[in-house]
Short mmCIF file of C-alpha atoms in Angstrom, two decimals:
data_model
loop_
_atom_site.label_atom_id
_atom_site.label_comp_id
_atom_site.label_asym_id
_atom_site.label_seq_id
_atom_site.Cartn_x
_atom_site.Cartn_y
_atom_site.Cartn_z
CA MET A 1 -36.51 0.31 -23.39
CA SER A 2 -35.56 -2.58 -25.65
CA GLU A 3 -34.72 -2.18 -29.28
CA HIS A 4 -35.56 -4.73 -31.88
CA THR A 5 -33.19 -5.88 -34.55
CA MET A 6 -34.20 -7.75 -37.71
CA HIS A 7 -31.60 -10.35 -38.63
CA ALA A 8 -31.24 -10.38 -42.43
CA SER A 9 -30.34 -14.05 -42.77
CA SER A 10 -32.94 -15.62 -40.55
CA GLY A 11 -35.66 -13.02 -40.40
CA ARG A 12 -35.72 -13.41 -36.63
CA VAL A 13 -36.35 -10.39 -34.49
CA SER A 14 -34.14 -10.12 -31.38
CA SER A 15 -34.49 -7.68 -28.52
CA GLY A 16 -30.86 -6.48 -28.91
CA ARG A 17 -30.30 -6.70 -25.17
CA VAL A 18 -27.90 -8.98 -23.41
CA SER A 19 -28.73 -10.38 -20.00
CA THR A 20 -27.00 -8.88 -16.97
CA ALA A 21 -25.50 -12.24 -16.04
CA ARG A 22 -23.92 -12.61 -19.50
CA VAL A 23 -22.42 -9.13 -19.26
CA ILE A 24 -20.93 -9.84 -15.84
CA THR A 25 -19.60 -13.19 -17.05
CA ALA A 26 -18.01 -11.63 -20.12
CA ALA A 27 -16.42 -8.90 -18.00
CA ALA A 28 -15.20 -11.53 -15.56
CA ARG A 29 -13.33 -13.26 -18.38
CA GLY A 30 -11.46 -10.03 -18.89
CA ALA A 31 -10.78 -9.92 -15.16
CA LEU A 32 -9.29 -13.40 -15.29
CA ALA A 33 -7.07 -12.35 -18.19
CA ASP A 34 -5.93 -9.38 -16.13
CA LEU A 35 -5.05 -11.66 -13.22
CA ARG A 36 -2.95 -13.90 -15.48
CA THR A 37 -1.15 -10.83 -16.79
CA ILE A 38 -0.48 -9.34 -13.37
CA TYR A 39 0.64 -12.49 -11.59
CA THR A 40 2.33 -15.78 -12.25
CA PRO A 41 2.02 -18.37 -9.47
CA PHE A 42 5.60 -17.51 -8.45
CA THR A 43 5.13 -13.74 -8.35
CA TRP A 44 1.81 -14.08 -6.53
CA THR A 45 3.33 -16.32 -3.91
CA VAL A 46 6.61 -14.50 -3.37
CA GLY A 47 5.75 -10.97 -4.47
CA TRP A 48 2.25 -10.60 -3.09
CA LEU A 49 1.56 -13.28 -0.48
CA GLY A 50 5.05 -12.88 0.98
CA ARG A 51 4.55 -9.14 1.32
CA ILE A 52 1.16 -9.60 3.02
CA ILE A 53 2.58 -12.16 5.44
CA MET A 54 5.30 -9.68 6.41
CA GLN A 55 2.70 -6.93 6.84
CA VAL A 56 0.63 -9.09 9.15
CA ILE A 57 3.77 -10.07 11.09
CA PHE A 58 4.71 -6.38 11.34
CA PHE A 59 1.46 -5.64 13.13
CA ALA A 60 1.53 -8.82 15.21
CA LEU A 61 4.96 -7.81 16.51
CA ILE A 62 3.31 -4.76 18.05
CA GLY A 63 1.67 -7.19 20.41
CA THR A 64 5.14 -8.44 21.33
CA LEU A 65 6.17 -4.86 22.04
CA LEU A 66 3.11 -4.52 24.27
CA GLY A 67 4.01 -7.77 26.00
CA SER A 68 0.54 -9.16 25.36
CA ARG A 69 -0.21 -12.48 23.66
CA ASP A 70 -3.83 -11.41 23.26
CA ALA A 71 -2.70 -8.28 21.42
CA VAL A 72 -0.55 -10.38 19.09
CA ILE A 73 -3.55 -12.52 18.16
CA TYR A 74 -5.95 -9.56 17.95
CA LEU A 75 -3.69 -7.64 15.58
CA PHE A 76 -2.79 -10.74 13.55
CA VAL A 77 -6.41 -11.70 12.88
CA GLY A 78 -7.38 -8.09 12.14
CA GLN A 79 -4.60 -7.62 9.63
CA ALA A 80 -5.20 -10.99 7.97
CA VAL A 81 -8.83 -10.04 7.28
CA MET A 82 -7.68 -6.58 6.15
CA ALA A 83 -5.43 -8.30 3.61
CA THR A 84 -8.57 -9.63 1.95
CA VAL A 85 -10.16 -6.17 2.06
CA THR A 86 -7.01 -4.54 0.68
CA GLU A 87 -7.08 -6.76 -2.36
CA CYS A 88 -10.80 -6.14 -2.95
CA PHE A 89 -10.12 -2.41 -2.85
CA MET A 90 -7.77 -2.84 -5.80
CA ALA A 91 -11.05 -2.73 -7.73
CA ILE A 92 -10.84 1.05 -7.34
CA PRO A 93 -7.77 1.52 -9.57
CA SER A 94 -8.69 -1.37 -11.87
CA THR A 95 -12.10 0.18 -12.57
CA THR A 96 -10.39 3.34 -13.81
CA TRP A 97 -8.33 1.30 -16.28
CA GLU A 98 -11.36 1.46 -18.58
CA ARG A 99 -10.94 5.20 -18.80
CA ARG A 100 -7.22 4.97 -19.47
CA THR A 101 -7.67 2.37 -22.20
CA GLY A 102 -10.36 4.43 -23.90
CA THR A 103 -13.12 1.83 -23.60
CA LEU A 104 -15.19 3.87 -21.16
CA ALA A 105 -16.75 5.98 -23.87
CA LEU A 106 -17.75 2.83 -25.74
CA LEU A 107 -19.29 1.39 -22.59
CA THR A 108 -21.26 4.58 -22.14
CA ALA A 109 -22.49 4.49 -25.72
CA ALA A 110 -23.44 0.82 -25.51
CA LEU A 111 -26.99 -0.33 -24.92
CA GLY A 112 -27.84 -1.20 -21.37
CA PRO A 113 -26.43 -0.09 -18.06
CA MET A 114 -22.77 0.21 -17.30
CA TRP A 115 -22.70 -1.30 -13.84
CA PRO A 116 -22.71 -5.03 -14.81
CA VAL A 117 -19.48 -4.48 -16.71
CA PHE A 118 -17.80 -2.96 -13.69
CA VAL A 119 -19.13 -5.63 -11.35
CA GLY A 120 -17.46 -8.29 -13.46
CA ARG A 121 -14.43 -6.33 -14.52
CA SER A 122 -12.53 -6.43 -11.22
CA LEU A 123 -13.69 -9.80 -9.91
CA GLN A 124 -10.13 -11.14 -10.14
CA TRP A 125 -9.27 -9.54 -6.83
CA LEU A 126 -11.83 -11.55 -4.86
CA PRO A 127 -10.41 -15.08 -5.17
CA SER A 128 -6.90 -13.70 -4.70
CA GLY A 129 -7.98 -11.80 -1.59
CA VAL A 130 -9.78 -14.81 -0.10
CA ALA A 131 -6.79 -17.05 -0.82
CA THR A 132 -4.40 -14.55 0.80
CA GLY A 133 -6.49 -14.15 3.94
CA SER A 134 -7.11 -17.88 4.24
CA ILE A 135 -3.45 -18.83 3.95
CA VAL A 136 -2.41 -16.21 6.46
CA LEU A 137 -5.08 -17.15 9.01
CA LEU A 138 -4.90 -20.93 8.68
CA ALA A 139 -1.28 -21.62 7.71
CA VAL A 140 0.69 -18.77 9.28
CA GLY A 141 -1.63 -17.96 12.18
CA PRO A 142 -0.75 -21.01 14.32
CA PHE A 143 2.86 -19.78 14.51
CA PHE A 144 1.52 -16.69 16.28
CA GLY A 145 -0.89 -18.42 18.60
CA VAL A 146 -3.94 -18.19 16.33
CA THR A 147 -5.70 -21.54 16.74
CA TRP A 148 -8.83 -22.96 15.17
CA SER A 149 -11.13 -25.84 15.97
CA LEU A 150 -11.95 -28.02 12.97
CA SER A 151 -15.44 -26.58 12.59
CA ALA A 152 -14.13 -23.03 12.93
CA ALA A 153 -11.37 -23.63 10.39
CA LEU A 154 -13.91 -24.93 7.88
CA LEU A 155 -15.91 -21.73 8.24
CA VAL A 156 -12.98 -19.30 7.92
CA VAL A 157 -12.90 -19.45 4.13
CA PRO A 158 -16.68 -18.90 3.66
CA ALA A 159 -16.48 -16.04 6.16
CA LEU A 160 -13.68 -14.45 4.14
CA VAL A 161 -15.77 -14.92 0.99
CA VAL A 162 -18.57 -12.95 2.67
CA VAL A 163 -16.09 -10.21 3.63
CA ALA A 164 -14.63 -10.12 0.13
CA VAL A 165 -17.96 -9.99 -1.72
CA SER A 166 -19.51 -7.39 0.57
CA MET A 167 -16.44 -5.14 0.67
CA TYR A 168 -16.10 -5.45 -3.11
CA ALA A 169 -19.41 -3.60 -3.28
CA VAL A 170 -17.95 -0.82 -1.12
CA ALA A 171 -14.93 -0.67 -3.40
CA LEU A 172 -17.14 -0.42 -6.49
CA THR A 173 -19.01 2.50 -4.94
CA LEU A 174 -15.75 4.36 -4.37
CA ALA A 175 -14.58 3.37 -7.85
CA ALA A 176 -17.65 4.99 -9.39
CA VAL A 177 -16.70 8.24 -7.69
CA VAL A 178 -13.02 7.96 -8.65
CA LEU A 179 -13.95 7.49 -12.33
CA ARG A 180 -14.48 11.25 -12.31
CA GLY A 181 -10.91 11.89 -11.25
CA PRO A 182 -8.90 8.76 -12.12
CA ARG A 183 -5.56 10.29 -11.16
CA TRP A 184 -6.68 9.91 -7.53
CA ARG A 185 -7.31 6.17 -7.86
CA ASN A 186 -4.30 4.96 -5.85
CA VAL A 187 -4.70 7.65 -3.19
CA VAL A 188 -8.39 6.83 -2.69
CA SER A 189 -7.72 3.10 -2.67
CA ASN A 190 -4.95 3.28 -0.07
CA LEU A 191 -6.64 5.93 2.08
CA SER A 192 -9.90 4.01 2.20
CA VAL A 193 -8.07 0.85 3.26
CA LEU A 194 -6.53 2.75 6.17
CA VAL A 195 -9.88 4.25 7.17
CA VAL A 196 -11.52 0.82 7.08
CA MET A 197 -8.62 -0.61 9.08
CA LEU A 198 -9.13 2.03 11.76
CA LEU A 199 -12.91 1.85 12.01
CA SER A 200 -13.62 -1.85 11.55
CA GLY A 201 -11.89 -3.14 14.67
CA ALA A 202 -8.82 -4.50 12.88
CA THR A 203 -6.38 -2.59 15.11
CA VAL A 204 -8.47 -1.31 18.03
CA PRO A 205 -12.03 -2.23 19.08
CA VAL A 206 -14.83 -0.29 17.40
CA THR A 207 -15.94 0.99 20.79
CA THR A 208 -12.70 3.00 20.98
CA TRP A 209 -14.14 5.60 18.65
CA PRO A 210 -16.68 8.39 19.22
CA ASN A 211 -20.32 7.41 18.66
CA TRP A 212 -20.55 8.92 15.19
CA LEU A 213 -17.51 6.95 14.00
CA GLN A 214 -18.91 3.81 15.57
CA ALA A 215 -22.11 4.36 13.57
CA LEU A 216 -20.02 4.69 10.42
CA ALA A 217 -18.21 1.47 11.27
CA GLN A 218 -21.50 -0.38 11.52
CA VAL A 219 -22.31 0.20 7.83
CA LEU A 220 -19.01 -1.38 6.79
CA PRO A 221 -19.60 -5.09 6.12
CA VAL A 222 -16.07 -6.02 7.25
CA THR A 223 -16.82 -4.77 10.78
CA HIS A 224 -19.29 -7.63 11.15
CA GLY A 225 -17.31 -10.13 9.11
CA LEU A 226 -14.25 -9.53 11.26
CA GLU A 227 -16.37 -9.90 14.39
CA ALA A 228 -17.55 -13.28 13.12
CA ILE A 229 -14.01 -14.46 12.39
CA ARG A 230 -12.83 -13.35 15.83
CA VAL A 231 -15.69 -15.34 17.39
CA LEU A 232 -14.59 -18.35 15.38
CA GLU A 233 -11.01 -18.01 16.57
CA VAL A 234 -11.79 -17.36 20.22
CA ASP A 235 -14.79 -19.59 20.86
CA GLY A 236 -15.13 -21.79 17.80
CA VAL A 237 -18.90 -21.53 18.31
CA VAL A 238 -20.29 -21.80 14.83
CA ARG A 239 -23.88 -20.71 15.45
CA GLU A 240 -22.77 -17.33 16.80
CA VAL A 241 -21.21 -16.29 13.52
CA TRP A 242 -24.35 -16.45 11.38
CA PRO A 243 -25.91 -13.16 12.57
CA PRO A 244 -22.82 -10.98 11.88
CA LEU A 245 -22.12 -12.77 8.59
CA GLY A 246 -25.75 -12.36 7.58
CA LEU A 247 -25.59 -8.68 8.43
CA ALA A 248 -22.40 -8.31 6.38
CA LEU A 249 -24.14 -9.88 3.39
CA VAL A 250 -27.18 -7.61 3.74
CA LEU A 251 -24.95 -4.55 3.99
CA GLY A 252 -23.00 -5.76 0.98
CA ALA A 253 -26.21 -6.05 -1.02
CA GLY A 254 -27.06 -2.50 -0.04
CA TRP A 255 -23.64 -1.31 -1.15
CA PHE A 256 -24.08 -3.08 -4.51
CA VAL A 257 -27.29 -1.07 -5.02
CA VAL A 258 -25.43 2.13 -4.15
CA ALA A 259 -22.59 1.21 -6.52
CA GLY A 260 -25.06 0.49 -9.33
CA CYS A 261 -26.72 3.86 -8.83
CA ALA A 262 -23.32 5.59 -8.69
CA PHE A 263 -22.20 4.07 -12.00
CA THR A 264 -25.55 4.94 -13.59
CA LEU A 265 -25.29 8.54 -12.41
CA PHE A 266 -21.73 8.71 -13.70
CA GLY A 267 -22.83 7.48 -17.12
CA GLU A 268 -25.75 9.89 -17.34
CA ALA A 269 -23.62 12.83 -16.25
CA GLY A 270 -20.94 11.91 -18.73
CA ARG A 271 -23.40 11.68 -21.60
CA ARG A 272 -24.90 15.01 -20.59
CA ASP A 273 -21.69 17.03 -20.47
CA GLY A 274 -19.49 14.95 -22.77
CA THR A 275 -16.72 14.45 -20.22
CA ILE A 276 -16.18 10.73 -20.75
CA ASP A 277 -12.97 10.71 -22.67
CA PHE A 278 -9.37 9.60 -22.37
CA ALA A 279 -8.56 12.13 -19.68
CA GLU A 280 -6.23 11.04 -16.88
CA MET B 1 26.84 21.23 -8.39
CA ARG B 2 24.82 22.94 -11.11
CA VAL B 3 23.95 19.57 -12.64
CA PHE B 4 22.96 18.22 -9.21
CA LEU B 5 20.70 21.20 -8.55
CA ALA B 6 19.23 20.97 -12.04
CA GLY B 7 18.26 17.35 -11.33
CA TRP B 8 16.84 18.41 -7.98
CA ARG B 9 14.68 21.15 -9.48
CA MET B 10 13.61 18.99 -12.40
CA GLN B 11 12.40 16.20 -10.11
CA LEU B 12 10.35 18.51 -7.91
CA TRP B 13 8.83 20.18 -10.96
CA SER B 14 7.95 16.85 -12.61
CA MET B 15 6.16 15.62 -9.48
CA ARG B 16 3.60 18.41 -9.59
CA GLY B 17 0.05 17.45 -10.37
CA ASN B 18 0.41 13.70 -9.87
CA PRO B 19 -0.85 12.61 -6.45
CA ASP B 20 0.75 9.17 -6.81
CA TRP B 21 4.18 10.71 -6.20
CA PHE B 22 2.98 11.92 -2.81
CA LEU B 23 1.06 8.82 -1.78
CA THR B 24 3.27 7.95 1.18
CA LEU B 25 3.12 11.52 2.45
CA ILE B 26 -0.67 11.49 2.17
CA LEU B 27 -0.89 8.22 4.09
CA ALA B 28 1.60 9.10 6.85
CA PRO B 29 -0.84 10.99 9.14
CA LEU B 30 -3.42 8.16 9.04
CA GLN B 31 -0.69 5.60 9.70
CA THR B 32 0.27 7.68 12.72
CA VAL B 33 -3.32 7.46 13.93
CA VAL B 34 -3.25 3.67 13.46
CA PHE B 35 -0.12 3.14 15.54
CA VAL B 36 -0.74 5.74 18.23
CA THR B 37 -4.32 4.57 18.86
CA ILE B 38 -3.06 0.99 19.27
CA PHE B 39 -0.71 2.17 22.01
CA GLN B 40 -3.31 4.44 23.58
CA HIS B 41 -5.87 1.65 23.71
CA ALA B 42 -3.29 -0.61 25.37
CA GLY B 43 -2.62 2.05 27.99
CA ARG B 44 0.95 2.51 26.76
CA GLY B 45 1.20 6.22 26.20
CA ASP B 46 4.95 5.85 26.80
CA LEU B 47 5.16 4.25 23.34
CA THR B 48 3.61 7.23 21.55
CA SER B 49 7.03 8.22 20.22
CA TYR B 50 7.28 4.81 18.52
CA GLY B 51 3.91 5.38 16.87
CA VAL B 52 4.96 8.83 15.63
CA LEU B 53 8.42 7.87 14.35
CA ALA B 54 7.39 4.69 12.53
CA PRO B 55 5.18 6.27 9.83
CA ALA B 56 7.85 8.91 9.19
CA LEU B 57 10.46 6.22 8.63
CA ILE B 58 7.99 4.23 6.55
CA ALA B 59 7.45 7.32 4.39
CA LEU B 60 11.20 7.81 4.00
CA TRP B 61 11.69 4.24 2.79
CA GLY B 62 8.41 4.00 0.88
CA LEU B 63 8.82 7.23 -1.08
CA SER B 64 12.35 6.25 -2.03
CA LEU B 65 11.32 2.75 -3.01
CA GLN B 66 8.31 3.77 -5.06
CA THR B 67 9.53 7.02 -6.54
CA SER B 68 13.28 6.85 -6.84
CA GLY B 69 13.09 3.25 -7.96
CA GLU B 70 11.04 4.34 -10.97
CA LEU B 71 13.20 7.22 -12.15
CA ILE B 72 15.36 5.54 -14.77
CA THR B 73 12.56 3.26 -15.96
CA ARG B 74 10.25 6.22 -16.46
CA GLU B 75 12.87 8.04 -18.54
CA ARG B 76 13.14 4.99 -20.80
CA GLU B 77 9.38 4.79 -21.16
CA ASN B 78 9.24 8.52 -21.96
CA GLY B 79 11.94 8.16 -24.58
CA SER B 80 14.01 10.82 -22.82
CA LEU B 81 16.82 8.59 -21.55
CA GLU B 82 18.81 8.95 -24.78
CA GLY B 83 18.73 12.71 -24.50
CA LEU B 84 19.78 12.62 -20.87
CA LEU B 85 22.73 10.35 -21.63
CA ALA B 86 23.77 12.46 -24.62
CA ALA B 87 23.68 15.66 -22.56
CA PRO B 88 27.04 17.00 -21.35
CA GLY B 89 26.11 16.83 -17.66
CA ARG B 90 26.91 13.58 -15.88
CA PHE B 91 23.86 11.35 -15.78
CA ASP B 92 24.68 9.88 -12.39
CA VAL B 93 24.88 13.38 -10.90
CA VAL B 94 21.50 14.27 -12.41
CA MET B 95 20.00 11.10 -10.92
CA LEU B 96 21.61 11.86 -7.57
CA GLY B 97 20.01 15.29 -7.60
CA ARG B 98 16.62 13.83 -8.44
CA ILE B 99 16.81 11.11 -5.81
CA SER B 100 17.94 13.66 -3.22
CA ALA B 101 14.88 15.75 -4.02
CA VAL B 102 12.63 12.77 -3.36
CA THR B 103 14.41 11.93 -0.11
CA SER B 104 14.19 15.53 1.06
CA LEU B 105 10.49 15.56 0.34
CA ALA B 106 10.07 12.41 2.39
CA LEU B 107 11.42 14.25 5.43
CA LEU B 108 8.19 16.26 5.45
CA ALA B 109 6.61 13.11 6.86
CA PHE B 110 8.38 13.79 10.16
CA VAL B 111 6.53 17.09 10.45
CA GLU B 112 3.22 15.50 9.49
CA CYS B 113 3.56 12.67 11.98
CA TRP B 114 4.67 15.00 14.76
CA LEU B 115 1.63 17.22 14.27
CA THR B 116 -0.69 14.21 14.07
CA GLY B 117 0.74 12.84 17.30
CA TRP B 118 0.17 16.23 18.89
CA LEU B 119 -3.49 16.25 17.77
CA LEU B 120 -4.04 12.76 19.11
CA THR B 121 -2.35 13.10 22.49
CA GLY B 122 -2.54 16.84 23.14
CA GLU B 123 1.19 16.86 23.74
CA LEU B 124 3.94 17.70 21.30
CA LEU B 125 6.61 15.03 21.32
CA THR B 126 9.77 16.50 22.81
CA ILE B 127 13.12 15.90 21.16
CA THR B 128 15.30 15.52 24.22
CA HIS B 129 18.54 15.28 22.22
CA PRO B 130 17.99 17.61 19.22
CA VAL B 131 21.56 17.38 17.93
CA VAL B 132 21.39 13.59 17.88
CA PHE B 133 18.01 13.76 16.16
CA ALA B 134 19.17 16.21 13.52
CA LEU B 135 22.35 14.23 12.88
CA THR B 136 20.34 11.03 12.50
CA VAL B 137 17.97 12.75 10.05
CA VAL B 138 20.89 13.88 7.90
CA VAL B 139 22.83 10.61 7.82
CA SER B 140 19.65 8.55 7.34
CA ALA B 141 18.51 10.74 4.46
CA VAL B 142 21.92 10.44 2.82
CA ALA B 143 22.00 6.67 3.33
CA MET B 144 18.47 6.41 1.92
CA THR B 145 19.58 8.35 -1.16
CA GLY B 146 22.36 5.83 -1.74
CA TRP B 147 20.08 2.81 -1.47
CA ALA B 148 17.37 4.46 -3.57
CA GLY B 149 19.95 4.64 -6.33
CA VAL B 150 20.47 0.89 -5.95
CA MET B 151 16.73 0.33 -6.42
CA ALA B 152 16.62 2.57 -9.49
CA SER B 153 19.38 0.58 -11.17
CA VAL B 154 18.08 -2.85 -10.13
CA PHE B 155 14.70 -2.11 -11.68
CA VAL B 156 16.45 -1.44 -14.98
CA LEU B 157 18.78 -4.44 -14.80
CA ALA B 158 16.10 -6.90 -13.75
CA ARG B 159 12.67 -6.15 -15.13
CA SER B 160 11.18 -8.85 -12.96
CA ALA B 161 12.40 -6.93 -9.93
CA ARG B 162 9.58 -4.45 -10.45
CA THR B 163 7.15 -7.26 -9.78
CA PHE B 164 8.62 -7.49 -6.33
CA GLN B 165 8.82 -3.74 -5.79
CA ASN B 166 5.74 -3.82 -3.62
CA SER B 167 7.16 -6.61 -1.51
CA LEU B 168 10.29 -4.65 -0.59
CA SER B 169 8.34 -2.61 1.94
CA TYR B 170 7.22 -4.57 4.98
CA PRO B 171 10.19 -6.95 5.14
CA PHE B 172 12.40 -3.89 5.55
CA TYR B 173 10.03 -2.27 8.02
CA VAL B 174 10.40 -5.39 10.17
CA LEU B 175 14.16 -5.75 9.65
CA GLY B 176 14.60 -2.01 10.05
CA GLY B 177 12.83 -2.00 13.40
CA VAL B 178 10.85 1.08 12.38
CA LEU B 179 8.13 0.34 14.94
CA VAL B 180 9.19 -2.69 16.94
CA PRO B 181 12.85 -2.49 17.96
CA VAL B 182 15.20 -5.02 16.46
CA ALA B 183 16.03 -6.26 19.98
CA LEU B 184 12.57 -7.87 20.08
CA LEU B 185 13.10 -9.85 16.89
CA PRO B 186 14.19 -13.49 17.02
CA ASP B 187 17.91 -13.89 17.77
CA TRP B 188 18.66 -15.43 14.38
CA LEU B 189 17.16 -12.41 12.60
CA GLN B 190 18.97 -9.67 14.47
CA PRO B 191 22.34 -9.98 12.66
CA VAL B 192 20.47 -9.69 9.35
CA SER B 193 18.60 -6.62 10.51
CA ARG B 194 21.88 -4.96 11.50
CA LEU B 195 22.85 -4.91 7.84
CA VAL B 196 19.88 -2.63 7.17
CA PHE B 197 20.82 0.97 7.97
CA LEU B 198 17.21 1.65 8.91
CA SER B 199 17.59 -0.48 12.05
CA TRP B 200 20.39 1.76 13.33
CA SER B 201 18.47 4.91 12.38
CA SER B 202 15.30 3.72 14.12
CA ASP B 203 17.12 3.00 17.36
CA LEU B 204 18.96 6.33 17.28
CA PHE B 205 15.76 8.27 16.59
CA ARG B 206 14.01 6.59 19.53
CA ASP B 207 16.98 7.19 21.81
CA SER B 208 17.04 10.87 20.88
CA LEU B 209 13.52 11.19 22.30
CA THR B 210 14.24 9.61 25.68
CA THR B 211 15.75 11.33 28.69
CA ASP B 212 18.52 8.72 28.92
CA ARG B 213 21.99 9.45 27.62
CA VAL B 214 22.52 8.29 24.05
CA GLU B 215 25.10 5.53 24.18
CA ASP B 216 27.79 4.92 21.54
CA LEU B 217 26.56 7.80 19.38
CA VAL B 218 29.69 8.07 17.24
CA VAL B 219 29.85 4.34 16.48
CA ARG B 220 26.19 4.14 15.59
CA VAL B 221 26.31 7.19 13.32
CA LEU B 222 29.42 5.78 11.65
CA VAL B 223 27.65 2.49 10.99
CA ILE B 224 24.83 4.36 9.22
CA VAL B 225 27.42 6.32 7.23
CA VAL B 226 29.26 3.12 6.25
CA LEU B 227 26.06 1.30 5.26
CA GLY B 228 25.01 4.38 3.30
CA ALA B 229 28.41 4.47 1.59
CA VAL B 230 27.94 0.82 0.62
CA GLY B 231 24.63 1.86 -0.93
CA PHE B 232 26.27 4.66 -2.89
CA ALA B 233 29.06 2.40 -4.12
CA LEU B 234 26.63 -0.30 -5.17
CA SER B 235 24.37 2.29 -6.81
CA HIS B 236 27.29 3.70 -8.81
CA HIS B 237 28.37 0.25 -9.96
CA LEU B 238 24.87 -0.93 -10.84
CA LEU B 239 23.99 2.31 -12.65
CA HIS B 240 26.97 1.94 -14.94
CA ARG B 241 26.10 -1.70 -15.55
CA ALA B 242 22.50 -0.72 -16.32
CA LEU B 243 23.52 1.97 -18.76
CA ARG B 244 26.10 -0.27 -20.42
CA ARG B 245 23.42 -2.90 -20.90
CA VAL B 246 20.82 -0.58 -22.41
CA ARG B 247 23.45 0.89 -24.72
CA THR B 248 24.66 -2.57 -25.77
CA THR B 249 21.20 -4.01 -26.34
CA GLY B 250 19.95 -0.85 -28.02
CA SER B 251 17.06 -0.59 -25.61
CA LEU B 252 17.70 2.95 -24.45
CA ALA B 253 14.43 4.15 -25.86
CA HIS B 254 12.13 1.42 -24.72
CA VAL B 255 11.60 -0.98 -21.83
#
């Protein structure tokens, strides 16, 4: 329900509500400031990208142990895409920063829903995650036998964007739950990355798992995004990637709805029992 | 000894209630699932021991890196470093006790990973050479304690080093051969990896699980001891440098 405010100087009446897009944009500016605080170009390149490259190489070397070139490529591509997911899942701890800084209570008291703030607040992880995955797949991958046709290479980055955006929605859903117990933020973030890694086909095919776990894997957008990227790497057939990428986007949209509901429920519960405070 | 044990008890007590301290232990079973299922899918059940040992070694290194590396810095942030330095007990002995507590806790990962491997394969991994295994656990834990002390001091001496704290994991997992033996690394990298005690520990652990005779046991254990001693010496030197710096700059009480 909108509220109307009379401006003393102009006599105009405004609705007092700010558009959702403006809220997300404003929160995104904060996210950009966070990114500049966390990383310099040097620390991002050496401290973060270097670590991810070594992680991907660690898994690719398993293929060497198995004596299988196909396994090297399978594990390399899987881990490169998981690097993007890992960074998106940093939205789980960064969402809880609002509670630690004491701004969560203000957000709850503010007019309008809470979820647009949280959608914009952790957006910094998406471009970083896409950049990490892209560099690993396109620049480092060829050293491990990962090859791309020109058309496939051009589609890798958009495919990673789809993975990042859709998995960001999954991360926000988990973040809304973790807001209730922020001390578990790093455990939930890291555990969920491992679960996604297991189920999505990053290390072993999805069909390895029992039927009920396979069903769970199907609702994860990255399962389909990773499938699309593997098709690009193996066949380079562009038209075959649209269905899985489209499905990933649809699933991501669904997860955004779930995340919005979760944040709304959190806000309502907090107002009801007065538990939104500075608690760790 | 009393000061050492006091540091030990204090560290265990202070870790209660904060799940971040135990993150690597919480992740170890799932990491075991990741590695063992890769080998199972590839039809290489003979590599199950690799998949069980690797997460335990990762936990040993990771817990030391993340936890021990933060000890001195956290005391500064808490404002308690001054009190610790003013206390009659030797500060380096207190820190040694605390780091040893963390390293000991990390050894629980071996139990976790063993049980997880058992659940996945239906077979409990047999330690064919238990004395070798136990000896490797002891010398590796001691060596890890020494190098954890190096990390703790470096993070005080070089604040920017904390930015790279996260990146000190996987390079050492590769160089340490925790999952893929060092012998499979490129030739030019193998001499570098031999400077990392973890590479010797990893090989000894794997050999203790095979039915083959463990070759050159004494030499290999001595190498771990020597590399661990280097860690202790470096830790001692860097700790004194770190404390001299914070005393000189008057930054005992803040970062």
